[in-house]
PDB file of C-alpha atoms in Angstrom:
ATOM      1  CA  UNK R   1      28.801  -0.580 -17.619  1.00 55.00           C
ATOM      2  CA  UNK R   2      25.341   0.803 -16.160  1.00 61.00           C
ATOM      3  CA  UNK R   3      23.633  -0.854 -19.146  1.00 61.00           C
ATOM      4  CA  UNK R   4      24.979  -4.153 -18.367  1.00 66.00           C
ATOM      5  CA  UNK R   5      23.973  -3.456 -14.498  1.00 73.00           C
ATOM      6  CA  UNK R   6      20.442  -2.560 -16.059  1.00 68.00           C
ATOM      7  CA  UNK R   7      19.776  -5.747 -18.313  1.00 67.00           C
ATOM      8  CA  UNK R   8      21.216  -7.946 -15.560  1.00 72.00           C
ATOM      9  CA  UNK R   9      18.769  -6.481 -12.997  1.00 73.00           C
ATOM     10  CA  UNK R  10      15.765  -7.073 -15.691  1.00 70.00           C
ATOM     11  CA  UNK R  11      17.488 -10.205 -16.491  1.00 70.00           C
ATOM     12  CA  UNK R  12      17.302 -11.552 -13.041  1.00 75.00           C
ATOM     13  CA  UNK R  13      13.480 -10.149 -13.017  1.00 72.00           C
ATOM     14  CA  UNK R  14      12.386 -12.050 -15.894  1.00 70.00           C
ATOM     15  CA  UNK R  15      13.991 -15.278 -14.292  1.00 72.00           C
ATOM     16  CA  UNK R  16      11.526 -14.757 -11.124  1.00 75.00           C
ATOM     17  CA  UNK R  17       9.061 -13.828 -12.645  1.00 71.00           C
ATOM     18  CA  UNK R  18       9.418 -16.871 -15.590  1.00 68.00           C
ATOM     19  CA  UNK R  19      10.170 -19.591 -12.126  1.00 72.00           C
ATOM     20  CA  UNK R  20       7.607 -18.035  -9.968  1.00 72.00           C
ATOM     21  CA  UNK R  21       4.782 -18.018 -12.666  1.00 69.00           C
ATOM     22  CA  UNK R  22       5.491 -21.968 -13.267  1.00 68.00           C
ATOM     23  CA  UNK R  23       5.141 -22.989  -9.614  1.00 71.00           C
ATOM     24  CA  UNK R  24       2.286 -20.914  -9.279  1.00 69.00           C
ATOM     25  CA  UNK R  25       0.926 -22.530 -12.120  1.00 67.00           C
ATOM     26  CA  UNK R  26       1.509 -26.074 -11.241  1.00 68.00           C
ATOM     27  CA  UNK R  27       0.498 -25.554  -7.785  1.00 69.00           C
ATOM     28  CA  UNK R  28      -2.821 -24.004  -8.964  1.00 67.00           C
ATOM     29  CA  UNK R  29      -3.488 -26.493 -11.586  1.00 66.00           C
ATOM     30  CA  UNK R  30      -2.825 -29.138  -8.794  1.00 65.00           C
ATOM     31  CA  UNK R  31      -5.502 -27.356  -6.251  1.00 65.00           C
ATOM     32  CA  UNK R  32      -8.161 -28.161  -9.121  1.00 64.00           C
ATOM     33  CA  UNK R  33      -8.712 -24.167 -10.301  1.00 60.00           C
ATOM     34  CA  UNK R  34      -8.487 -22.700 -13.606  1.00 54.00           C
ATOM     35  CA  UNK R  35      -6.773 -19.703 -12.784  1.00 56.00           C
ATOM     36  CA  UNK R  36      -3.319 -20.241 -13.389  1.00 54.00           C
ATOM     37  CA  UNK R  37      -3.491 -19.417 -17.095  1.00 60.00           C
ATOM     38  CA  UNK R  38      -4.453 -15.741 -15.895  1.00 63.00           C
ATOM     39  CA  UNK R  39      -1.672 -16.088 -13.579  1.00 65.00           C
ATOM     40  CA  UNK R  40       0.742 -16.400 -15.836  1.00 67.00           C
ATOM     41  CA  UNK R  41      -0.920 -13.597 -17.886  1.00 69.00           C
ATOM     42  CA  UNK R  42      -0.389 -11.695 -15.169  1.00 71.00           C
ATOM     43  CA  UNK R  43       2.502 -11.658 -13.879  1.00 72.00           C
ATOM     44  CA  UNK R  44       3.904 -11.442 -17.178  1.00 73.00           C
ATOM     45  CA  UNK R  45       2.012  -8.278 -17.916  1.00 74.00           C
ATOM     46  CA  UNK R  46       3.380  -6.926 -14.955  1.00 73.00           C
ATOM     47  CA  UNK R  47       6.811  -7.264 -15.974  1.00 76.00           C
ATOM     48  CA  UNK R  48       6.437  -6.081 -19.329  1.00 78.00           C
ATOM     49  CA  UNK R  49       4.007  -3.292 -18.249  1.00 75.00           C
ATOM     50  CA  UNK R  50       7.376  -2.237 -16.068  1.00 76.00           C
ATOM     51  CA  UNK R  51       9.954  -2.992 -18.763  1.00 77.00           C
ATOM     52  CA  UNK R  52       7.842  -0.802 -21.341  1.00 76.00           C
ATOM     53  CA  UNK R  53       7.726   2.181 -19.335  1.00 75.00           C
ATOM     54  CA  UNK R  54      11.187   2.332 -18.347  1.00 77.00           C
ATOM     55  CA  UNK R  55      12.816   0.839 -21.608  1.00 78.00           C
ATOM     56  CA  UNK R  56      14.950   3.017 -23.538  1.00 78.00           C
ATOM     57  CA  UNK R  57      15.821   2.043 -27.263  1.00 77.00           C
ATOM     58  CA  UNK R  58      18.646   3.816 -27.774  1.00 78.00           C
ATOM     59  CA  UNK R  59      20.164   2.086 -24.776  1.00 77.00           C
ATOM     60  CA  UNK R  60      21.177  -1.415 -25.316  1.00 77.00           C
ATOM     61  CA  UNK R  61      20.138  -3.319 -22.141  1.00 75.00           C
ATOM     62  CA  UNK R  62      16.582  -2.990 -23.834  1.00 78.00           C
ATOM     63  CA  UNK R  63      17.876  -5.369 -25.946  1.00 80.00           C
ATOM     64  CA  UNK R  64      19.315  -7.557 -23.461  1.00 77.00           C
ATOM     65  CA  UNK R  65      16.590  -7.806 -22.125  1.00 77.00           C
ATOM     66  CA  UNK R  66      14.032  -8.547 -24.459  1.00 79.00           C
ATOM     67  CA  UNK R  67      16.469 -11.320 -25.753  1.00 78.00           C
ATOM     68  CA  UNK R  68      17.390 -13.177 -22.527  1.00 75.00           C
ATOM     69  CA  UNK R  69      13.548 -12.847 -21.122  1.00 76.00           C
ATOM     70  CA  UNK R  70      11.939 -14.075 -24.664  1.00 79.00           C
ATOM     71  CA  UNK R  71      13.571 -17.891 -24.037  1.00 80.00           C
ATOM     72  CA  UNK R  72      12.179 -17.676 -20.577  1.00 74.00           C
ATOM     73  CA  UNK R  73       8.939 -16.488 -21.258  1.00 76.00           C
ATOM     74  CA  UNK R  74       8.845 -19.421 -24.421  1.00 80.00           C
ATOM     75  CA  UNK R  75       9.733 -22.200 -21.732  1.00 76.00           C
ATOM     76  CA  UNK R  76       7.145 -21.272 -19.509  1.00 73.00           C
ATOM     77  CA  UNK R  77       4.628 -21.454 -21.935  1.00 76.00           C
ATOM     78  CA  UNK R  78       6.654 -24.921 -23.041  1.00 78.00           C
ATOM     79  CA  UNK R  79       6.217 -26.153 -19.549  1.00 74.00           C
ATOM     80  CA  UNK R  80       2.603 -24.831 -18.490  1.00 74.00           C
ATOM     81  CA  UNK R  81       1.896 -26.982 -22.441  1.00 76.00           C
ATOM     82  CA  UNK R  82       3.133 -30.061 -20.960  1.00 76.00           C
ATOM     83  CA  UNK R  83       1.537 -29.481 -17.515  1.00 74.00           C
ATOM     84  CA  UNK R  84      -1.846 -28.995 -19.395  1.00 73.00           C
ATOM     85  CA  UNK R  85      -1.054 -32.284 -21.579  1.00 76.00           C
ATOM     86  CA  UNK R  86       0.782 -34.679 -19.170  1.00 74.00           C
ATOM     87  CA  UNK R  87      -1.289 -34.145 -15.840  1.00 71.00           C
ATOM     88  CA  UNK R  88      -4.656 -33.174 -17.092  1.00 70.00           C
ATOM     89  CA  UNK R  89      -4.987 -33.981 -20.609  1.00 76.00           C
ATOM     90  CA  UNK R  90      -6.416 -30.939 -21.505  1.00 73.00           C
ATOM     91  CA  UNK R  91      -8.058 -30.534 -24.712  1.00 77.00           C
ATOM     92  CA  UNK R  92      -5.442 -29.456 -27.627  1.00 80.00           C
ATOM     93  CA  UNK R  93      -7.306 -26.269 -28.619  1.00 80.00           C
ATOM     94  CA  UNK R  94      -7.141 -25.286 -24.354  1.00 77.00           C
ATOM     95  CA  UNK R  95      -3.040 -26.187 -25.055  1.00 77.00           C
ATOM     96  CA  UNK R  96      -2.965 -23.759 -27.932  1.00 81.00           C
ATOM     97  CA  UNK R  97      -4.723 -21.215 -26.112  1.00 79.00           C
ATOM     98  CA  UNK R  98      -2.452 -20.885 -23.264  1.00 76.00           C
ATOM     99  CA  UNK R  99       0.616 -20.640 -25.241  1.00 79.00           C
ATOM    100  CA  UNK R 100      -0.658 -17.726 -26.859  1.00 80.00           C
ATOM    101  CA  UNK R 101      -1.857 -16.153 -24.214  1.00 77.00           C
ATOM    102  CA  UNK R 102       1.261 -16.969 -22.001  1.00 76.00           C
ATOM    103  CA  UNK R 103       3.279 -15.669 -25.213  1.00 81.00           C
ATOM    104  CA  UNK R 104       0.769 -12.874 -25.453  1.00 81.00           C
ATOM    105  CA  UNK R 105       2.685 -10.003 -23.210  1.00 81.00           C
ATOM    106  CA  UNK R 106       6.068 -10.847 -24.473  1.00 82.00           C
ATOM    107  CA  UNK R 107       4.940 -10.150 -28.026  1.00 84.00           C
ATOM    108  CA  UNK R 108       3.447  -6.698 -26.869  1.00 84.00           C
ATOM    109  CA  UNK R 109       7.032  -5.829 -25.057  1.00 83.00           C
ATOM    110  CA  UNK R 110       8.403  -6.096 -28.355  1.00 84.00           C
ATOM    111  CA  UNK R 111       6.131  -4.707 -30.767  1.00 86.00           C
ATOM    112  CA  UNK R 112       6.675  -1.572 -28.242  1.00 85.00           C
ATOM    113  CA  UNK R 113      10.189  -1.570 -27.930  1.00 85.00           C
ATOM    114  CA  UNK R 114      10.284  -1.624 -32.139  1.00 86.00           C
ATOM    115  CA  UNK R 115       7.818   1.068 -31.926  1.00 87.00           C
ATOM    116  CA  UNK R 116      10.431   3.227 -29.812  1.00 86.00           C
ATOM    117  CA  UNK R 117      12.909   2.354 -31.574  1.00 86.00           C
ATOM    118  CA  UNK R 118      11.560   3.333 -34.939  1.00 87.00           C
ATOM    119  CA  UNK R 119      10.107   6.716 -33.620  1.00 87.00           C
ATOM    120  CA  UNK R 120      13.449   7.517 -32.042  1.00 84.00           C
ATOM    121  CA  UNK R 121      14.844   7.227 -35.564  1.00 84.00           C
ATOM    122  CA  UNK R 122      12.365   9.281 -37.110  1.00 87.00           C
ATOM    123  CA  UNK R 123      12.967  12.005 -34.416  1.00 86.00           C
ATOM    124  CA  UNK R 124      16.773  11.973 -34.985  1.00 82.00           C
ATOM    125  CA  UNK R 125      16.497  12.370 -38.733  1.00 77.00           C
TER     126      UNK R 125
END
């Protein structure tokens, strides 16, 4: 029951942080700067920075986690695309560019949580 209590809590996280980054973004991108893409970045990193240091692999809310905050993560980079393509129509490679780097943090929260989880078998055997 705890590790249901724990992925909803990161759950819930990863839904602020996932709606917060977007408005940020658009309201940003609307002022005229270019720093919403390291926004995004940001505030991403700073959940996964979190999640990484307190994830456990054995426990399965890690999981949870990383698969309810990957879709998230996907359709803010989705969404900051079509901002980028609809209201400015930025330049394809720029479009590219922030999906990978919006993409960027989520991809490092699981190549870590694999890493766990494969040294965590190697210390049990």
């Amino acid at each position: 029951m705890a590790a249901g209590r724990e992925a909803i809590k990161w759950g819930i996280g990863a839904i602020i942080v996932g709606i917060s980054s977007y408005i940020m973004d658009a309201y940003l991108f609307h002022r005229g700067t270019a720093w919403p893409l390291t926004n995004s970045f940001f505030l991403a990193s700073l959940f996964y920075s979190i999640f990484i240091k307190r994830m456990n692999p054995e426990d399965p809310s890690s999981r949870i986690v990383l698969a309810v905050s990957g879709p998230i993560v996907f359709g803010s980079a989705i969404s900051l695309m079509l901002l980028l393509k609809r209201t400015y129509n930025a330049d394809p490679w720029f479009i590219i560019f922030s999906f990978s780097v919006t993409m960027l943090p989520y991809a490092v929260a699981v190549l870590a949580y694999t890493m766990k989880r494969i040294k965590a078998k190697q210390d049990s055997q």
